[in-house]
PDB file of C-alpha atoms and ligand atoms in Angstrom:
ATOM      1  CA  MET V   1     -13.996 -18.174   0.998  1.00 77.00           C
ATOM      2  CA  SER V   2     -10.492 -19.130  -0.096  1.00 82.00           C
ATOM      3  CA  ASP V   3      -7.553 -19.524   2.263  1.00 94.00           C
ATOM      4  CA  ILE V   4      -5.658 -16.856   0.372  1.00 97.00           C
ATOM      5  CA  ILE V   5      -4.587 -13.714   2.209  1.00 98.00           C
ATOM      6  CA  GLY V   6      -4.136 -10.437   0.348  1.00 98.00           C
ATOM      7  CA  ILE V   7      -1.083  -8.306   1.063  1.00 98.00           C
ATOM      8  CA  MET V   8      -1.360  -4.612   0.366  1.00 98.00           C
ATOM      9  CA  GLY V   9       1.952  -2.873   0.872  1.00 95.00           C
ATOM     10  CA  GLY V  10       2.627   0.816   0.598  1.00 94.00           C
ATOM     11  CA  THR V  11       3.802   3.927   2.306  1.00 93.00           C
ATOM     12  CA  PHE V  12       0.287   4.949   3.336  1.00 96.00           C
ATOM     13  CA  ASN V  13       1.402   8.529   3.937  1.00 95.00           C
ATOM     14  CA  PRO V  14      -1.525   8.841   4.549  1.00 97.00           C
ATOM     15  CA  VAL V  15      -3.980   6.006   3.771  1.00 98.00           C
ATOM     16  CA  HIS V  16      -6.897   7.171   1.577  1.00 98.00           C
ATOM     17  CA  TYR V  17     -10.060   5.852  -0.048  1.00 98.00           C
ATOM     18  CA  GLY V  18      -8.131   4.781  -3.183  1.00 97.00           C
ATOM     19  CA  HIS V  19      -6.310   2.188  -1.037  1.00 98.00           C
ATOM     20  CA  LEU V  20      -9.502   1.038   0.650  1.00 98.00           C
ATOM     21  CA  ILE V  21     -11.445   0.698  -2.607  1.00 97.00           C
ATOM     22  CA  ALA V  22      -8.584  -1.223  -4.231  1.00 97.00           C
ATOM     23  CA  ALA V  23      -8.356  -3.598  -1.251  1.00 98.00           C
ATOM     24  CA  GLU V  24     -12.107  -4.199  -1.119  1.00 98.00           C
ATOM     25  CA  GLU V  25     -12.257  -4.889  -4.866  1.00 97.00           C
ATOM     26  CA  ALA V  26      -9.336  -7.341  -4.582  1.00 98.00           C
ATOM     27  CA  LEU V  27     -10.968  -9.069  -1.611  1.00 98.00           C
ATOM     28  CA  ASN V  28     -14.166  -9.664  -3.573  1.00 98.00           C
ATOM     29  CA  PHE V  29     -12.493 -10.490  -6.882  1.00 97.00           C
ATOM     30  CA  LEU V  30     -10.458 -13.375  -5.428  1.00 97.00           C
ATOM     31  CA  ASP V  31     -12.800 -14.150  -2.528  1.00 98.00           C
ATOM     32  CA  LEU V  32      -9.905 -13.593  -0.135  1.00 98.00           C
ATOM     33  CA  GLU V  33      -9.906 -14.468   3.543  1.00 98.00           C
ATOM     34  CA  LYS V  34      -8.609 -11.044   4.526  1.00 98.00           C
ATOM     35  CA  ILE V  35      -6.364  -8.181   3.513  1.00 98.00           C
ATOM     36  CA  LEU V  36      -3.230  -7.270   5.432  1.00 98.00           C
ATOM     37  CA  PHE V  37      -2.188  -3.630   5.042  1.00 98.00           C
ATOM     38  CA  ILE V  38       1.557  -3.421   5.596  1.00 97.00           C
ATOM     39  CA  PRO V  39       3.182   0.010   5.793  1.00 96.00           C
ATOM     40  CA  ASN V  40       6.844   0.163   4.653  1.00 92.00           C
ATOM     41  CA  SER V  41       9.592   1.266   6.954  1.00 88.00           C
ATOM     42  CA  ILE V  42      12.141   2.768   4.571  1.00 65.00           C
ATOM     43  CA  PRO V  43      10.735   2.647   1.067  1.00 54.00           C
ATOM     44  CA  PRO V  44      13.635   1.699  -1.212  1.00 51.00           C
ATOM     45  CA  HIS V  45      12.426   4.027  -3.998  1.00 57.00           C
ATOM     46  CA  LYS V  46      11.210   7.026  -2.033  1.00 59.00           C
ATOM     47  CA  ASN V  47      13.075   9.985  -0.633  1.00 62.00           C
ATOM     48  CA  ASP V  48      10.194  11.986   0.675  1.00 64.00           C
ATOM     49  CA  PRO V  49      10.629  14.904   3.055  1.00 66.00           C
ATOM     50  CA  ASP V  50       6.983  14.594   4.069  1.00 75.00           C
ATOM     51  CA  LEU V  51       7.240  10.964   5.152  1.00 80.00           C
ATOM     52  CA  ILE V  52       5.907  10.760   8.669  1.00 90.00           C
ATOM     53  CA  SER V  53       6.937   8.073  11.123  1.00 91.00           C
ATOM     54  CA  GLY V  54       5.794   4.488  10.801  1.00 92.00           C
ATOM     55  CA  LYS V  55       3.975   4.683  14.107  1.00 94.00           C
ATOM     56  CA  HIS V  56       1.658   7.418  12.839  1.00 96.00           C
ATOM     57  CA  ARG V  57       1.135   5.850   9.402  1.00 96.00           C
ATOM     58  CA  LEU V  58       0.191   2.605  11.158  1.00 97.00           C
ATOM     59  CA  GLU V  59      -2.185   4.441  13.474  1.00 98.00           C
ATOM     60  CA  MET V  60      -3.959   6.125  10.550  1.00 98.00           C
ATOM     61  CA  LEU V  61      -4.341   2.731   8.870  1.00 98.00           C
ATOM     62  CA  LYS V  62      -5.885   1.293  12.031  1.00 98.00           C
ATOM     63  CA  LEU V  63      -8.407   4.128  12.122  1.00 98.00           C
ATOM     64  CA  ALA V  64      -9.203   3.719   8.421  1.00 98.00           C
ATOM     65  CA  ILE V  65      -9.890  -0.014   8.507  1.00 98.00           C
ATOM     66  CA  ALA V  66     -11.604  -0.270  11.912  1.00 98.00           C
ATOM     67  CA  SER V  67     -15.076  -0.874  10.458  1.00 97.00           C
ATOM     68  CA  ASN V  68     -14.042  -3.705   8.109  1.00 98.00           C
ATOM     69  CA  PRO V  69     -13.635  -7.113   9.817  1.00 98.00           C
ATOM     70  CA  LYS V  70     -11.697  -8.463   6.807  1.00 98.00           C
ATOM     71  CA  PHE V  71      -9.059  -5.733   6.875  1.00 98.00           C
ATOM     72  CA  GLU V  72      -6.049  -5.942   9.194  1.00 98.00           C
ATOM     73  CA  VAL V  73      -2.839  -3.974   9.621  1.00 98.00           C
ATOM     74  CA  SER V  74       0.554  -5.504  10.198  1.00 97.00           C
ATOM     75  CA  ASP V  75       3.704  -3.831  11.496  1.00 97.00           C
ATOM     76  CA  ILE V  76       6.116  -6.505  10.265  1.00 96.00           C
ATOM     77  CA  GLU V  77       7.905  -4.152   7.862  1.00 95.00           C
ATOM     78  CA  LEU V  78       8.130  -1.384  10.451  1.00 95.00           C
ATOM     79  CA  LYS V  79       9.696  -3.792  12.939  1.00 94.00           C
ATOM     80  CA  ARG V  80      12.303  -5.026  10.484  1.00 89.00           C
ATOM     81  CA  SER V  81      15.389  -2.892  10.119  1.00 75.00           C
ATOM     82  CA  GLY V  82      16.589  -1.753   6.710  1.00 79.00           C
ATOM     83  CA  PRO V  83      14.559  -1.265   3.551  1.00 81.00           C
ATOM     84  CA  SER V  84      11.239  -3.040   3.157  1.00 84.00           C
ATOM     85  CA  TYR V  85      11.483  -5.557   0.350  1.00 91.00           C
ATOM     86  CA  SER V  86       8.280  -7.381  -0.535  1.00 94.00           C
ATOM     87  CA  ILE V  87      10.086 -10.689  -0.941  1.00 95.00           C
ATOM     88  CA  ASP V  88      11.274 -10.565   2.705  1.00 95.00           C
ATOM     89  CA  THR V  89       7.765  -9.729   3.859  1.00 96.00           C
ATOM     90  CA  VAL V  90       6.209 -12.569   1.905  1.00 97.00           C
ATOM     91  CA  GLU V  91       8.789 -15.029   3.243  1.00 96.00           C
ATOM     92  CA  GLU V  92       8.079 -13.854   6.791  1.00 96.00           C
ATOM     93  CA  LEU V  93       4.325 -14.217   6.293  1.00 97.00           C
ATOM     94  CA  ILE V  94       4.689 -17.709   4.813  1.00 97.00           C
ATOM     95  CA  ASN V  95       6.500 -18.709   8.017  1.00 96.00           C
ATOM     96  CA  MET V  96       3.886 -17.071  10.206  1.00 96.00           C
ATOM     97  CA  TYR V  97       0.814 -18.525   8.465  1.00 94.00           C
ATOM     98  CA  LYS V  98       1.877 -22.044   7.529  1.00 90.00           C
ATOM     99  CA  ASP V  99      -1.433 -23.191   5.979  1.00 94.00           C
ATOM    100  CA  LYS V 100      -2.184 -20.044   3.973  1.00 97.00           C
ATOM    101  CA  SER V 101      -1.230 -18.752   0.591  1.00 97.00           C
ATOM    102  CA  PHE V 102      -0.768 -15.169  -0.505  1.00 98.00           C
ATOM    103  CA  VAL V 103      -1.606 -12.684  -3.190  1.00 98.00           C
ATOM    104  CA  PHE V 104       0.292  -9.451  -3.468  1.00 97.00           C
ATOM    105  CA  ILE V 105      -1.929  -6.521  -4.398  1.00 98.00           C
ATOM    106  CA  THR V 106      -0.513  -3.444  -5.986  1.00 96.00           C
ATOM    107  CA  GLY V 107      -1.536  -0.503  -8.123  1.00 94.00           C
ATOM    108  CA  LEU V 108      -0.392  -0.427 -11.719  1.00 91.00           C
ATOM    109  CA  ASP V 109       1.854   2.589 -11.066  1.00 89.00           C
ATOM    110  CA  ALA V 110       3.886   0.655  -8.505  1.00 87.00           C
ATOM    111  CA  VAL V 111       4.566  -2.177 -10.963  1.00 84.00           C
ATOM    112  CA  LEU V 112       5.432   0.113 -13.831  1.00 81.00           C
ATOM    113  CA  ASN V 113       7.545   2.672 -11.999  1.00 77.00           C
ATOM    114  CA  CYS V 114       9.447   0.673  -9.408  1.00 76.00           C
ATOM    115  CA  GLU V 115      12.315  -1.717  -9.664  1.00 78.00           C
ATOM    116  CA  TRP V 116      11.224  -4.791  -7.708  1.00 84.00           C
ATOM    117  CA  HIS V 117      13.848  -6.600  -5.709  1.00 88.00           C
ATOM    118  CA  ARG V 118      13.983 -10.318  -6.741  1.00 90.00           C
ATOM    119  CA  PHE V 119      10.667 -10.109  -8.569  1.00 89.00           C
ATOM    120  CA  ASP V 120      10.987 -13.656  -9.996  1.00 90.00           C
ATOM    121  CA  ASP V 121      11.431 -15.099  -6.506  1.00 93.00           C
ATOM    122  CA  LEU V 122       8.514 -13.055  -5.237  1.00 94.00           C
ATOM    123  CA  LEU V 123       6.262 -14.407  -7.974  1.00 93.00           C
ATOM    124  CA  GLU V 124       7.412 -17.930  -7.222  1.00 95.00           C
ATOM    125  CA  LYS V 125       6.257 -17.648  -3.594  1.00 96.00           C
ATOM    126  CA  LEU V 126       2.879 -16.089  -4.352  1.00 97.00           C
ATOM    127  CA  THR V 127      -0.347 -17.634  -5.586  1.00 97.00           C
ATOM    128  CA  TYR V 128      -1.099 -14.478  -7.550  1.00 97.00           C
ATOM    129  CA  PHE V 129       0.250 -11.011  -8.091  1.00 95.00           C
ATOM    130  CA  LEU V 130      -2.774  -8.794  -8.566  1.00 96.00           C
ATOM    131  CA  THR V 131      -2.283  -5.543 -10.426  1.00 94.00           C
ATOM    132  CA  ILE V 132      -4.987  -2.963  -9.922  1.00 94.00           C
ATOM    133  CA  GLU V 133      -5.925  -0.251 -12.362  1.00 90.00           C
ATOM    134  CA  ARG V 134      -4.817   3.228 -11.450  1.00 88.00           C
ATOM    135  CA  SER V 135      -6.305   6.197 -13.238  1.00 79.00           C
ATOM    136  CA  GLY V 136      -4.336   7.419 -16.221  1.00 76.00           C
ATOM    137  CA  LEU V 137      -2.280   4.239 -16.736  1.00 78.00           C
ATOM    138  CA  SER V 138      -2.923   1.421 -19.183  1.00 79.00           C
ATOM    139  CA  PHE V 139      -2.438  -2.292 -18.645  1.00 78.00           C
ATOM    140  CA  GLU V 140      -0.824  -2.626 -22.076  1.00 80.00           C
ATOM    141  CA  SER V 141       2.433  -1.056 -20.929  1.00 77.00           C
ATOM    142  CA  LEU V 142       2.594  -3.660 -18.202  1.00 78.00           C
ATOM    143  CA  GLU V 143       1.955  -6.544 -20.612  1.00 76.00           C
ATOM    144  CA  LYS V 144       5.265  -5.747 -22.341  1.00 75.00           C
ATOM    145  CA  LYS V 145       7.231  -5.570 -19.111  1.00 74.00           C
ATOM    146  CA  MET V 146       5.789  -8.866 -17.836  1.00 73.00           C
ATOM    147  CA  LYS V 147       6.159 -10.988 -20.986  1.00 67.00           C
ATOM    148  CA  PRO V 148       9.597 -12.440 -20.248  1.00 70.00           C
ATOM    149  CA  LEU V 149       8.676 -13.588 -16.735  1.00 76.00           C
ATOM    150  CA  LYS V 150       8.646 -17.271 -15.847  1.00 83.00           C
ATOM    151  CA  ASN V 151       5.477 -17.241 -13.758  1.00 87.00           C
ATOM    152  CA  ARG V 152       3.696 -14.827 -16.045  1.00 87.00           C
ATOM    153  CA  GLU V 153       0.330 -16.595 -15.536  1.00 90.00           C
ATOM    154  CA  LYS V 154       0.308 -15.640 -11.846  1.00 93.00           C
ATOM    155  CA  ILE V 155      -0.052 -11.959 -12.722  1.00 92.00           C
ATOM    156  CA  LEU V 156      -3.679 -10.885 -12.753  1.00 93.00           C
ATOM    157  CA  PHE V 157      -5.253  -7.549 -13.672  1.00 92.00           C
ATOM    158  CA  LEU V 158      -8.245  -5.943 -12.102  1.00 94.00           C
ATOM    159  CA  SER V 159     -10.196  -2.891 -13.194  1.00 92.00           C
ATOM    160  CA  ILE V 160     -11.847  -1.022 -10.368  1.00 92.00           C
ATOM    161  CA  PRO V 161     -14.142   1.990 -10.114  1.00 89.00           C
ATOM    162  CA  GLY V 162     -11.116   4.259 -10.349  1.00 80.00           C
ATOM    163  CA  VAL V 163     -10.670   7.245  -8.133  1.00 87.00           C
ATOM    164  CA  ASN V 164      -7.877   9.647  -8.855  1.00 92.00           C
ATOM    165  CA  ILE V 165      -6.769   9.953  -5.223  1.00 96.00           C
ATOM    166  CA  SER V 166      -3.142   9.856  -4.137  1.00 96.00           C
ATOM    167  CA  SER V 167      -1.355  10.467  -0.861  1.00 96.00           C
ATOM    168  CA  THR V 168       0.783  13.054  -2.651  1.00 94.00           C
ATOM    169  CA  ASP V 169      -2.311  15.074  -3.535  1.00 96.00           C
ATOM    170  CA  ILE V 170      -3.630  14.775   0.006  1.00 97.00           C
ATOM    171  CA  ARG V 171      -0.354  16.078   1.456  1.00 96.00           C
ATOM    172  CA  PHE V 172      -0.450  19.055  -0.947  1.00 96.00           C
ATOM    173  CA  ARG V 173      -4.035  19.798  -0.063  1.00 97.00           C
ATOM    174  CA  VAL V 174      -3.325  19.806   3.665  1.00 96.00           C
ATOM    175  CA  GLU V 175      -0.312  22.046   3.165  1.00 95.00           C
ATOM    176  CA  GLU V 176      -2.421  24.461   1.115  1.00 96.00           C
ATOM    177  CA  GLY V 177      -5.357  24.380   3.520  1.00 96.00           C
ATOM    178  CA  LYS V 178      -7.677  22.677   1.007  1.00 97.00           C
ATOM    179  CA  SER V 179     -10.302  20.108   1.927  1.00 98.00           C
ATOM    180  CA  ILE V 180      -9.502  16.397   2.089  1.00 98.00           C
ATOM    181  CA  ARG V 181     -13.026  15.439   3.100  1.00 98.00           C
ATOM    182  CA  TYR V 182     -14.348  12.382   1.193  1.00 97.00           C
ATOM    183  CA  LEU V 183     -10.781  11.551   0.100  1.00 98.00           C
ATOM    184  CA  VAL V 184      -9.803   9.963   3.420  1.00 98.00           C
ATOM    185  CA  PRO V 185     -12.000   8.627   6.244  1.00 98.00           C
ATOM    186  CA  ASP V 186     -12.999  11.349   8.738  1.00 98.00           C
ATOM    187  CA  GLU V 187     -11.026   9.619  11.506  1.00 98.00           C
ATOM    188  CA  VAL V 188      -7.881   9.912   9.369  1.00 98.00           C
ATOM    189  CA  SER V 189      -8.346  13.599   8.575  1.00 98.00           C
ATOM    190  CA  ASP V 190      -9.036  14.323  12.266  1.00 98.00           C
ATOM    191  CA  TYR V 191      -5.768  12.560  13.132  1.00 98.00           C
ATOM    192  CA  ILE V 192      -3.845  14.503  10.468  1.00 97.00           C
ATOM    193  CA  TYR V 193      -5.094  17.873  11.715  1.00 97.00           C
ATOM    194  CA  LYS V 194      -4.694  17.006  15.383  1.00 97.00           C
ATOM    195  CA  ASN V 195      -1.043  16.098  14.842  1.00 96.00           C
ATOM    196  CA  LYS V 196      -0.399  18.928  12.358  1.00 94.00           C
ATOM    197  CA  PHE V 197       0.973  16.569   9.705  1.00 95.00           C
ATOM    198  CA  TYR V 198       1.882  17.821   6.222  1.00 94.00           C
ATOM    199  CA  THR V 199       1.989  21.472   7.166  1.00 89.00           C
ATOM    200  CA  LYS V 200       4.908  23.823   6.581  1.00 73.00           C
ATOM    201  CA  ASN V 201       5.453  24.588  10.255  1.00 59.00           C
ATOM    202  CA  LYS V 202       7.430  21.535  11.184  1.00 50.00           C
ATOM    203  CA  GLU V 203       8.310  21.890  14.834  1.00 50.00           C
ATOM    204  CA  SER V 204      11.423  20.606  16.536  1.00 43.00           C
ATOM    205  CA  ASN V 205       9.678  17.505  17.907  1.00 48.00           C
ATOM    206  CA  SER V 206       8.101  16.881  14.519  1.00 50.00           C
ATOM    207  CA  PRO V 207       7.006  13.428  13.393  1.00 54.00           C
ATOM    208  CA  TYR V 208       8.853  13.818  10.078  1.00 52.00           C
ATOM    209  CA  ILE V 209      11.600  11.356   9.454  1.00 48.00           C
ATOM    210  CA  GLY V 210      12.189  12.108   5.785  1.00 45.00           C
ATOM    211  CA  VAL V 211      15.640  12.911   4.530  1.00 35.00           C
ATOM    212  CA  ARG V 212      15.901  16.581   3.545  1.00 27.00           C
TER     213      ARG V 212
HETATM  214  P1  LIG D 301       2.138   8.560  -2.939  1.00 83.08           P
HETATM  215  O1  LIG D 301       1.411   9.604  -3.733  1.00 83.08           O
HETATM  216  O2  LIG D 301       2.811   9.069  -1.715  1.00 83.08           O
HETATM  217  O3  LIG D 301       3.003   7.669  -3.771  1.00 83.08           O
HETATM  218  P2  LIG D 301      -0.041   6.661  -3.089  1.00 83.08           P
HETATM  219  O4  LIG D 301      -1.381   7.291  -3.106  1.00 83.08           O
HETATM  220  O5  LIG D 301       0.534   6.194  -4.394  1.00 83.08           O
HETATM  221  O6  LIG D 301       0.967   7.618  -2.335  1.00 83.08           O
HETATM  222  P3  LIG D 301       1.091   4.392  -1.792  1.00 83.08           P
HETATM  223  O7  LIG D 301       1.198   4.238  -0.319  1.00 83.08           O
HETATM  224  O8  LIG D 301       2.286   4.754  -2.591  1.00 83.08           O
HETATM  225  O9  LIG D 301      -0.081   5.480  -2.068  1.00 83.08           O
HETATM  226  O10 LIG D 301       0.399   3.138  -2.443  1.00 83.08           O
HETATM  227  C1  LIG D 301       0.258   1.878  -1.858  1.00 83.08           C
HETATM  228  C2  LIG D 301      -0.366   0.945  -2.893  1.00 83.08           C
HETATM  229  O11 LIG D 301      -1.712   1.360  -3.190  1.00 83.08           O
HETATM  230  C3  LIG D 301       0.385   0.967  -4.231  1.00 83.08           C
HETATM  231  O12 LIG D 301       0.374  -0.347  -4.767  1.00 83.08           O
HETATM  232  C4  LIG D 301      -0.448   1.899  -5.081  1.00 83.08           C
HETATM  233  O13 LIG D 301      -0.305   1.628  -6.460  1.00 83.08           O
HETATM  234  C5  LIG D 301      -1.867   1.589  -4.584  1.00 83.08           C
HETATM  235  N1  LIG D 301      -2.768   2.731  -4.756  1.00 83.08           N
HETATM  236  C6  LIG D 301      -2.655   3.943  -4.185  1.00 83.08           C
HETATM  237  N2  LIG D 301      -3.651   4.761  -4.558  1.00 83.08           N
HETATM  238  C7  LIG D 301      -4.449   4.045  -5.393  1.00 83.08           C
HETATM  239  C8  LIG D 301      -5.641   4.358  -6.135  1.00 83.08           C
HETATM  240  N3  LIG D 301      -6.207   5.573  -6.079  1.00 83.08           N
HETATM  241  N4  LIG D 301      -6.189   3.372  -6.899  1.00 83.08           N
HETATM  242  C9  LIG D 301      -5.587   2.156  -6.956  1.00 83.08           C
HETATM  243  N5  LIG D 301      -4.466   1.796  -6.292  1.00 83.08           N
HETATM  244  C10 LIG D 301      -3.888   2.736  -5.522  1.00 83.08           C
HETATM  245 MG1  LIG D 302       2.543   5.722  -4.615  1.00 83.08          MG
END
């Protein structure tokens, strides 16, 4: 086992099997020590009316990873005020775990569609930046975007047994009363229904923090 820790950031609104498969594949591919799942506080590129509070997204993550001893959740981005930039998170983790190194794990969509804050600096601090296949997107488009980067060799690609699951689809399904079984762990769907997340009837004490 290496002394490299995997960082999997995201909104996790809610966590689903696509996230868990991607993390497990990354763990095995690089023989990582563990994976830290880090939910964002205010995603810089999202303005989502269905975004539920960090506390609940964190709780769903805890339920989802409970059976895997190499998966952990971290609330460092939720605790920090302001937008969650990956570079700040990586710098904080480097200070926390002095003798470890880090790989950032992200789906191909996130690399292609988001503007990354200080991406060059982020790459500098990481051992690897691992880009995971996401159904419907090709690695070739990424190749072009990454060519001019200084630490280009740190960017790795990993194909996984792709599942076309997204949190967006899960939120739609819940709203429309369709099944989400086998798309998220049972403990997560129980939590979603118990708390009435992603339904139209948003009550006054609702957990939604999204900007409308
Ligand atoms: P949303 O639909 O709300 O954007 P999402 O399913 O994309 O949700 P995020 O929380 O945005 O989930 O994603 C966190 C990270 O996990 C991102 O790097 C994303 O690319 C990756 N990811 C999410 N779903 C999958 C999947 N099915 N396969 C591979 N990677 C995934
Ligand atoms: Mg996404």
